Short mmCIF file of C-alpha atoms in Angstrom, two decimals:
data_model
loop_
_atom_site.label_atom_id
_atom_site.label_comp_id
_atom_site.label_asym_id
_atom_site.label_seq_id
_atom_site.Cartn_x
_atom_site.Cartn_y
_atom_site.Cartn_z
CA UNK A 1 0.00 0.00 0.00
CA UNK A 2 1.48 3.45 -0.67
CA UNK A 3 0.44 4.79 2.32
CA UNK A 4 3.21 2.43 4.16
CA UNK A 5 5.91 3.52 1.91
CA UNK A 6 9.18 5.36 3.26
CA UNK A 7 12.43 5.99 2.78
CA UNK A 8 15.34 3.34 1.83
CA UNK A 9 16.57 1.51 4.59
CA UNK A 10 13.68 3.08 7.32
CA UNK A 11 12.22 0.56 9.45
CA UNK A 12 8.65 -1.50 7.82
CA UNK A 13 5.67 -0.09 9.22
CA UNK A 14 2.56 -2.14 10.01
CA UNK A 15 0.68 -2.20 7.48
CA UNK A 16 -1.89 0.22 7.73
CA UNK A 17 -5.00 -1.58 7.19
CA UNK A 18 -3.51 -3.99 10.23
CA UNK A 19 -3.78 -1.14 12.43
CA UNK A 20 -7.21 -0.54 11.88
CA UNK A 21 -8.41 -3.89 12.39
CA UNK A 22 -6.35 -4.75 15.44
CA UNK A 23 -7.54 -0.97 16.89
CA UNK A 24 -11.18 -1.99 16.03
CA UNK A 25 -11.33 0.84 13.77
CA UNK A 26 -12.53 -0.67 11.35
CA UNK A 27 -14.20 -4.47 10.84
CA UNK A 28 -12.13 -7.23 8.63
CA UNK A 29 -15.04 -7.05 5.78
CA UNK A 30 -14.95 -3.39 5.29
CA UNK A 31 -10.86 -3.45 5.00
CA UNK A 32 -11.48 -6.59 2.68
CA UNK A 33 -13.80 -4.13 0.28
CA UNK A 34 -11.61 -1.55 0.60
CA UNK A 35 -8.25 -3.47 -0.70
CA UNK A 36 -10.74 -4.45 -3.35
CA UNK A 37 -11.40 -0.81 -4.58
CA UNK A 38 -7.85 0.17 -3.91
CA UNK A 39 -6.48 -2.46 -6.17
CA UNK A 40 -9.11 -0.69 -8.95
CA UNK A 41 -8.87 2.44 -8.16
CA UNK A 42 -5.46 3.40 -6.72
CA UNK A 43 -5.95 5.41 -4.37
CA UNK A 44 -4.82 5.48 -0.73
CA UNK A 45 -6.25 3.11 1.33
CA UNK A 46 -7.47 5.32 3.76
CA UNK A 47 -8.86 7.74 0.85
CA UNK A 48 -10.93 4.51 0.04
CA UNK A 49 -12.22 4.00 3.58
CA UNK A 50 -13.06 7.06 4.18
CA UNK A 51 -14.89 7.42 1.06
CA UNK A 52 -16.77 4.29 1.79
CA UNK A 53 -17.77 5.75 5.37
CA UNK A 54 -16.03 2.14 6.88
CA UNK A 55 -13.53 5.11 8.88
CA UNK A 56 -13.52 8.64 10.15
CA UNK A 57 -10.50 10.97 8.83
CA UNK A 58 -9.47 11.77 12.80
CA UNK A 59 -9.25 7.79 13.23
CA UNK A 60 -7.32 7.61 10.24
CA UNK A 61 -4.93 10.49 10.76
CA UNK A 62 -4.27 9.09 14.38
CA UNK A 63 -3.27 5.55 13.14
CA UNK A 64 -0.64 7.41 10.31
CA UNK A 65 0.85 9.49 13.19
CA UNK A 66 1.17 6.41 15.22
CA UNK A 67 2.05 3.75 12.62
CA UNK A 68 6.00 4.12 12.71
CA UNK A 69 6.03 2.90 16.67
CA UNK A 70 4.50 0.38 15.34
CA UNK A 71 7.96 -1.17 13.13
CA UNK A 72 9.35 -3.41 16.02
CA UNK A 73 8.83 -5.22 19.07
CA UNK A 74 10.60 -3.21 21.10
CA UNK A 75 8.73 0.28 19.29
CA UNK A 76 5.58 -1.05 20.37
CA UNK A 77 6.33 -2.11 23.71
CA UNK A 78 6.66 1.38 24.71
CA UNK A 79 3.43 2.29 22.94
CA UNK A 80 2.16 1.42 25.85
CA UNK A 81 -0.10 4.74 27.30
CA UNK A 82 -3.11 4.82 29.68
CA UNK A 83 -3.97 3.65 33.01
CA UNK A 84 -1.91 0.39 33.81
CA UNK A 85 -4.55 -2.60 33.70
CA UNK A 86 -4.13 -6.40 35.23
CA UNK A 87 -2.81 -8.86 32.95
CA UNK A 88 -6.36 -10.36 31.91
CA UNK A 89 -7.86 -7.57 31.20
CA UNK A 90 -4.97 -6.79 28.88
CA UNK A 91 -5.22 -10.21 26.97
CA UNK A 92 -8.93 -9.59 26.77
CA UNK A 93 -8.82 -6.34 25.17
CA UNK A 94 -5.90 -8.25 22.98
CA UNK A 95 -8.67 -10.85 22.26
CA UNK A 96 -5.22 -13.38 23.02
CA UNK A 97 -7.88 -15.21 25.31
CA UNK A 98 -11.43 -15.77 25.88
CA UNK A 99 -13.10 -14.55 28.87
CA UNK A 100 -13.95 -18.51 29.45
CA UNK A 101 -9.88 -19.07 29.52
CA UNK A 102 -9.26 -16.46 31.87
CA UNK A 103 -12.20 -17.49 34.12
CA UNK A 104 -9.84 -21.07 34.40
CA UNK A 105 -6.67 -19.62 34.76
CA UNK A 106 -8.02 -17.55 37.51
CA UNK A 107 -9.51 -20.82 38.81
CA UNK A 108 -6.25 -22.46 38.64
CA UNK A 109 -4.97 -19.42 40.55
CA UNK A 110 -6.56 -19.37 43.30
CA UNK A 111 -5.89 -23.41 43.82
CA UNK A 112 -2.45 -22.90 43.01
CA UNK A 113 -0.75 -19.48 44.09
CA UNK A 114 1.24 -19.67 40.58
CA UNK A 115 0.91 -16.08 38.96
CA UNK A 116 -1.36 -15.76 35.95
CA UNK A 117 0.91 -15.73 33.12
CA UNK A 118 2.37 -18.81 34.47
CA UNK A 119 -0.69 -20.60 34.44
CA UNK A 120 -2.12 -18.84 30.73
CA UNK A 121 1.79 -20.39 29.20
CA UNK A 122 0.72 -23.91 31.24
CA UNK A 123 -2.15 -24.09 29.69
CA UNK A 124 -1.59 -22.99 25.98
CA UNK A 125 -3.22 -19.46 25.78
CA UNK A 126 0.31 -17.69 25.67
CA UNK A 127 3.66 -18.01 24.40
CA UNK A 128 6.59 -17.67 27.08
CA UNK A 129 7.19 -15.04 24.36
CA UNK A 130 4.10 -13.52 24.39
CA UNK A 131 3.87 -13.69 27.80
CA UNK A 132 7.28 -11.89 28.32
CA UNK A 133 6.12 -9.21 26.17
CA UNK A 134 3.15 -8.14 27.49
CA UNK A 135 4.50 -7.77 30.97
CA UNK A 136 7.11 -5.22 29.16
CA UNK A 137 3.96 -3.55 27.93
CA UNK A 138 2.54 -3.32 31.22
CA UNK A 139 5.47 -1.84 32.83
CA UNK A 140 5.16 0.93 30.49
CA UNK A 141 1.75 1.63 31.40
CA UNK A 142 3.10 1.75 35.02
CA UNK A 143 5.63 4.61 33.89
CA UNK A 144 8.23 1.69 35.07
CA UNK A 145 9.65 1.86 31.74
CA UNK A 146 10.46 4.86 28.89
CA UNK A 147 7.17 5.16 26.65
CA UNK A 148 6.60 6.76 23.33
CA UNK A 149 5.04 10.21 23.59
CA UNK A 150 2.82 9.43 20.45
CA UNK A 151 0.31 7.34 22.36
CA UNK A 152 -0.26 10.42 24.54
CA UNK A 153 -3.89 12.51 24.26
CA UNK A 154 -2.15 15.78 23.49
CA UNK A 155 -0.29 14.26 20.86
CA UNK A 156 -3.27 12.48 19.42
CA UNK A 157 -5.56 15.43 19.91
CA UNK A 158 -2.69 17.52 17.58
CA UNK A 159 -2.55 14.65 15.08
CA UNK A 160 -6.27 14.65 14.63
CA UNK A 161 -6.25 18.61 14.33
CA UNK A 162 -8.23 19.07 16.99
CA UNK A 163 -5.47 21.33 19.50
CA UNK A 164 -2.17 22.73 17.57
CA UNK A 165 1.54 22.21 18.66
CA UNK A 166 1.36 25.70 20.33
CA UNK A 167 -1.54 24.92 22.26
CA UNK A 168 -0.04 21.74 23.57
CA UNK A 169 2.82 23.05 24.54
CA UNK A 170 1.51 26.03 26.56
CA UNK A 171 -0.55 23.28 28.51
CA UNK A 172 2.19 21.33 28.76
CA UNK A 173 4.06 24.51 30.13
CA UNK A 174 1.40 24.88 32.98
CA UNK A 175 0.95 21.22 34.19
CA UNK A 176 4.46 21.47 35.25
CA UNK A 177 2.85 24.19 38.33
CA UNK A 178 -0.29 21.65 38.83
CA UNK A 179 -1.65 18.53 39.76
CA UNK A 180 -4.45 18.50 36.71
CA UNK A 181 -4.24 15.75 33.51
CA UNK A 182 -3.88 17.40 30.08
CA UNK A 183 -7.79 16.83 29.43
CA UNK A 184 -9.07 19.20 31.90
CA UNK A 185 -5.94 22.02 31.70
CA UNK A 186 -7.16 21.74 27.55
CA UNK A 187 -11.00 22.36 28.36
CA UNK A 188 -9.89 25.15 30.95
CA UNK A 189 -8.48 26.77 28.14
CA UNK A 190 -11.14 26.84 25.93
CA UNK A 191 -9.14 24.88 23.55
CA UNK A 192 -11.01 22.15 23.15
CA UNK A 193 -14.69 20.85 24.81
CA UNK A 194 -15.15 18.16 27.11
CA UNK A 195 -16.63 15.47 24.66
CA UNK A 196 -13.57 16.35 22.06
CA UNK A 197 -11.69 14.67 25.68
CA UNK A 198 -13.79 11.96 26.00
CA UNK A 199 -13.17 11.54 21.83
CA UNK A 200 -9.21 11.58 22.38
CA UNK A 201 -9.20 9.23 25.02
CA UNK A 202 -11.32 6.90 23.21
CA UNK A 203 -8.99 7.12 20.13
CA UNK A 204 -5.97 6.38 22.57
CA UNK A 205 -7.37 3.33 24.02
CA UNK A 206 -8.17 1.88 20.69
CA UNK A 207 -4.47 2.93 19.50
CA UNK A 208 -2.84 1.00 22.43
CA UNK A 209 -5.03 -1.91 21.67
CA UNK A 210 -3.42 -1.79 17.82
CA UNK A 211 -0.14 -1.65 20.00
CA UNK A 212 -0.82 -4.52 21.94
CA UNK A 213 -2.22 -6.95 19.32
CA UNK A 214 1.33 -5.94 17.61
CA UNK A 215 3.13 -6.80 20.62
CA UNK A 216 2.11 -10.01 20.98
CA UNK A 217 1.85 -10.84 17.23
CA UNK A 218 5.68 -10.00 16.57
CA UNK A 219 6.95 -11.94 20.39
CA UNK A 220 7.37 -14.75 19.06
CA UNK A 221 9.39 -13.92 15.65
CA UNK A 222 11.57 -11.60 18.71
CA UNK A 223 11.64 -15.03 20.47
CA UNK A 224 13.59 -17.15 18.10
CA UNK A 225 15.84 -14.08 16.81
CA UNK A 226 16.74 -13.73 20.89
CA UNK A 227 17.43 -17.53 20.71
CA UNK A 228 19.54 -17.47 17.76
CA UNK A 229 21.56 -14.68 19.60
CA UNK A 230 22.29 -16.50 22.94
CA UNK A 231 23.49 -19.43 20.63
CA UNK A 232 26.66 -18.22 21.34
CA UNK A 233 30.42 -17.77 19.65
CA UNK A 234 31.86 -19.40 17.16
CA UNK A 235 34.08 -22.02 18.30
CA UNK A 236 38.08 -21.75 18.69
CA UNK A 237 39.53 -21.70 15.22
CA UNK A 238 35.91 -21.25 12.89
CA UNK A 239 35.58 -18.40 10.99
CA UNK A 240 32.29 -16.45 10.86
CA UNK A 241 30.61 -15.59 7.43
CA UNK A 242 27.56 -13.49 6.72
CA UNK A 243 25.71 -13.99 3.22
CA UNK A 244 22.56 -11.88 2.81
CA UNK A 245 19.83 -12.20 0.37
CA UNK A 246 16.27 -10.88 -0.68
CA UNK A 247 13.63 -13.73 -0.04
CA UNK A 248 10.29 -12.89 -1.95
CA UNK A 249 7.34 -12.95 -0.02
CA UNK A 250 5.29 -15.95 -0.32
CA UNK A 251 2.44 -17.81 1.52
CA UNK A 252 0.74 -20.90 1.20
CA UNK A 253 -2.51 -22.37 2.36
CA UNK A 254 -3.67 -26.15 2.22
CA UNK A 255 -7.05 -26.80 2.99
CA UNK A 256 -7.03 -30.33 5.41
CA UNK A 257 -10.33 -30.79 5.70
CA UNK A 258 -13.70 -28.47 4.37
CA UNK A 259 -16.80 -29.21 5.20
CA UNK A 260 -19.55 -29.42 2.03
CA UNK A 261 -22.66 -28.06 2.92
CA UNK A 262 -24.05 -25.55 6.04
CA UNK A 263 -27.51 -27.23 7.13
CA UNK A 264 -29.89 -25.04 9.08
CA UNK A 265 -32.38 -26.56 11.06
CA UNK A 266 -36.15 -24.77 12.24
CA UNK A 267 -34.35 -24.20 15.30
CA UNK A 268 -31.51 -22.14 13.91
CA UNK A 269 -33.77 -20.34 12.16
CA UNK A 270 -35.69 -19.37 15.35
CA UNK A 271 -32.49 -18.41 16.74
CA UNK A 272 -31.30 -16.44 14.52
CA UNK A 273 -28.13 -18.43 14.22
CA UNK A 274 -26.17 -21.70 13.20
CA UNK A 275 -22.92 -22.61 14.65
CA UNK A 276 -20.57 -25.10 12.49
CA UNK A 277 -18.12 -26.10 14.27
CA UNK A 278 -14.28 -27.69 12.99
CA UNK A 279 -15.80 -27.14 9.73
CA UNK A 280 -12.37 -26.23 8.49
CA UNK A 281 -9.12 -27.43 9.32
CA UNK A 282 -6.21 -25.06 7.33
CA UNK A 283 -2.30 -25.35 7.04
CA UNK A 284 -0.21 -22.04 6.60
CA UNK A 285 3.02 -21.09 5.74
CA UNK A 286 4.28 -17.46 5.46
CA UNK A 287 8.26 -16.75 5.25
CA UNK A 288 7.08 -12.46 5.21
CA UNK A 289 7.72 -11.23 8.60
CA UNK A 290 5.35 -8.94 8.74
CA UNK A 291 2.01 -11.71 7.94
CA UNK A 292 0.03 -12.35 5.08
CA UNK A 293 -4.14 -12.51 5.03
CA UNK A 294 -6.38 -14.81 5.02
CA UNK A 295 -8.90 -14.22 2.54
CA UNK A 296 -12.45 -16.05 2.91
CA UNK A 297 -14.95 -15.35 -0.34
CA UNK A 298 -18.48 -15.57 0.40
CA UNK A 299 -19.33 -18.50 -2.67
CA UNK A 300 -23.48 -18.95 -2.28
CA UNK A 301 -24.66 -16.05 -4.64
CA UNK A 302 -27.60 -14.24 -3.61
CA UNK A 303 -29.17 -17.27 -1.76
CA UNK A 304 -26.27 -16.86 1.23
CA UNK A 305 -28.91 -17.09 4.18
CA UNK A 306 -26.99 -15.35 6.66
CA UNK A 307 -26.09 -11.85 7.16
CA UNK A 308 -22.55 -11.80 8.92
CA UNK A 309 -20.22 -14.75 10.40
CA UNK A 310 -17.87 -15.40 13.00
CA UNK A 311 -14.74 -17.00 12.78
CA UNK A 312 -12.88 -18.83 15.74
CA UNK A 313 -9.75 -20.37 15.84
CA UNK A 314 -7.43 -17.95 14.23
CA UNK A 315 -6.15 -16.55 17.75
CA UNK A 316 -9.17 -14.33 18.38
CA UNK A 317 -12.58 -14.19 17.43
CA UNK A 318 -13.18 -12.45 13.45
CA UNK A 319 -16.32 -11.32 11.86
CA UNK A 320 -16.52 -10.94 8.34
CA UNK A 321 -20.08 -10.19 5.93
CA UNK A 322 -21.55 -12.19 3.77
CA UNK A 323 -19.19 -11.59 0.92
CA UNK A 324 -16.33 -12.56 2.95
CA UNK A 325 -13.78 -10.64 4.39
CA UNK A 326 -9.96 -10.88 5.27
CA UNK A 327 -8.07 -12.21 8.85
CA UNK A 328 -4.14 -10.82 9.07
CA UNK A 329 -2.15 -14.03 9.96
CA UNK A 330 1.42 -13.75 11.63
CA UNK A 331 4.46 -14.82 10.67
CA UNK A 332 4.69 -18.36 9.43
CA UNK A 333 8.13 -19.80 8.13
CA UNK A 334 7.19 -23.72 9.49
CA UNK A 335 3.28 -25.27 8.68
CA UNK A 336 0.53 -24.08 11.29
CA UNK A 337 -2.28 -25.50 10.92
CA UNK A 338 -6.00 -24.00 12.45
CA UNK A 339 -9.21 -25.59 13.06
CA UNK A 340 -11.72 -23.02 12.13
CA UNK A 341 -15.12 -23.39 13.34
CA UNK A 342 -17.97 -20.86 12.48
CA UNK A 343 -21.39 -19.19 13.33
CA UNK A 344 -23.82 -17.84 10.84
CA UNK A 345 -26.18 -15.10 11.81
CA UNK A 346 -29.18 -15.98 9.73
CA UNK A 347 -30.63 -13.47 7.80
CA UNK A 348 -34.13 -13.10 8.98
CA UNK A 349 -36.08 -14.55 5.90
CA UNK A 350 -33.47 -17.20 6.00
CA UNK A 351 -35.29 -21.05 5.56
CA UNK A 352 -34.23 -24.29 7.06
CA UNK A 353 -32.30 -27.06 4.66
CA UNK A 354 -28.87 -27.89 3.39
CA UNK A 355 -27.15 -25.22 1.59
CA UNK A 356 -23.67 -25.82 0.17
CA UNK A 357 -20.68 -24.38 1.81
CA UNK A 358 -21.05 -20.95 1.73
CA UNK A 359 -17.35 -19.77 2.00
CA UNK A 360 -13.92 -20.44 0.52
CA UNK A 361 -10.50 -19.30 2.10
CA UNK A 362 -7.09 -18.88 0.64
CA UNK A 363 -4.19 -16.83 1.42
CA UNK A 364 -2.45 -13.50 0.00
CA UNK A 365 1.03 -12.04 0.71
CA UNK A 366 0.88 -8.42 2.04
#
């Protein structure tokens, strides 16, 4: 995408349409349409989404300004901004694990003593990695750690356009002589009103959200590059060489297992909903550090009997329309395979019987 473009040898953002789905800006389907159009018409992705009403310009211009912090593990561990939360609610807001996973692991706790990352890395939800790197995150939301000043409202409430750099800086100027946050010393000045607060703070939350899904998509890639580094030396007498070369993107997808048809049953329909689950089992590879998307493609025509569908078993819980939609996928160099189970919600003149599978998934580089 153009918009991610910069300079020779700069760091690679995230991709920009990444942001907005791990921020909640903006839902998989919509970014999914909007590829669509930019790949016809050329213009900037955010142009497009705008355009199609899927995005506000502030949200937009607040992901660009942030996007850069966004390049590297460590970046976006000190994207961190906000009040510090508890480690669950962190993973929830993630959506790294279920409120049903946390609900055991807090179980487990309170049997056990163990802390609750130990427990989440016993039982599968987390990485050591990830694990590792969220706790970083969380120190920086405890001021225990430097932070990037991009996350903060004032600079949020600039990139947006809602205060200038002047403005900021003369509240910034009198906070030093008082106890009061940068919201209210802004409103006192009749800079900005109280809901254009309220706005800012709700744009930061979502932005640290983006930061955190980052965080614990890239920990383990970080992982195995630490590893790799605490190899150690060369032995006595070896000599060390370093060859370099460009590896084109590429990513693969082989379908396991697809089931045929969706059946819907009078009781669905009454409902409103039909849950399939395992109905797919995938295998991915991806050698592009920074992911590659899952594309589903909504295949039933204009008989599709639901209106919107949620996929589990991709990490966190996706909804796409019934057209489809895309899911970004991390980095993949070795097969990992997903069982993907689904639930329709029925579109309300939608009939019982056995329709044929109404979605196909495959994979694109990014």
């Amino acid at each position: 995408m153009r918009m991610n473009s910069g300079p020779p040898g700069s760091p690679a953002k995230r991709l920009l349409g990444q942001v907005l789905v791990d921020g909640g800006f903006v839902s998989p389907g919509d970014l999914a349409r909007a590829l669509e159009e930019q790949n016809r018409t050329n213009e900037m992705l955010g142009e497009v989404l705008v355009r199609m009403h899927a995005a506000d310009p502030a949200e937009i211009a607040a992901v660009v300004s942030i996007q850069s912090d966004l390049a590297s593990l460590e970046d976006a561990v000190r994207s961190a901004a906000g009040v510090r939360q508890y480690l669950g609610e962190l993973l929830l807001k993630a959506r790294k694990v279920t409120r049903a996973q946390l609900e055991e692991a807090l179980s487990e706790q309170r049997r056990t003593g163990e802390k609750l990352g130990e427990i989440l890395v016993r039982l599968g939800a987390l990485t050591r990695g990830q694990l590792d790197a969220v706790l970083a995150f969380q120190q920086c939301q405890a001021g225990e750690a430097p932070s990037s000043v991009r996350f903060r409202l004032g600079e949020i409430l600039v990139a947006t356009g809602r205060i200038t750099r002047e403005q900021l800086e003369d509240v910034l100027s009198r906070q030093k002589l008082t106890k009061k946050n940068i919201g209210e010393l802004l409103v006192e000045s009749g800079a900005v009103e109280p809901h254009h607060v309220e706005r800012g703070l709700r744009l930061q939350e979502m932005l640290v959200t983006a930061a955190l899904v980052a965080v614990l998509s890239m920990a383990d890639v970080a992982g195995a590059q630490e590893i790799g580094r605490a190899s150690g030396p060369p032995e006595t007498g070896s000599a060390r060489i370093q060859v370099t070369a460009r590896v084109a993107s590429r990513a693969t997808l082989r379908v396991l297992h697809q089931a045929g048809t969706l059946v819907v049953s009078p009781e669905d329909v009454a409902r409103g909903y039909v849950d399939a689950p395992a109905a797919s089992r995938i295998e991915v590879r991806n050698n592009n550090r920074g992911g590659c998307l899952l594309v589903f493609e909504g295949t039933a025509g204009p008989d599709v009997p639901f209106v919107k569908v949620s996929v589990r078993g991709l990490g966190r819980e996706v909804e796409i329309g019934p057209g489809g939609g895309f899911v970004p996928h991390s980095y993949a160099p070795a097969p990992v395979t997903a069982e993907l189970s689904y639930r329709f919600s029925l579109a309300r003149d939608a009939r019982p019987g056995t329709y044929p599978w109404p979605l196909q998934v495959s994979v694109r580089t990014m």
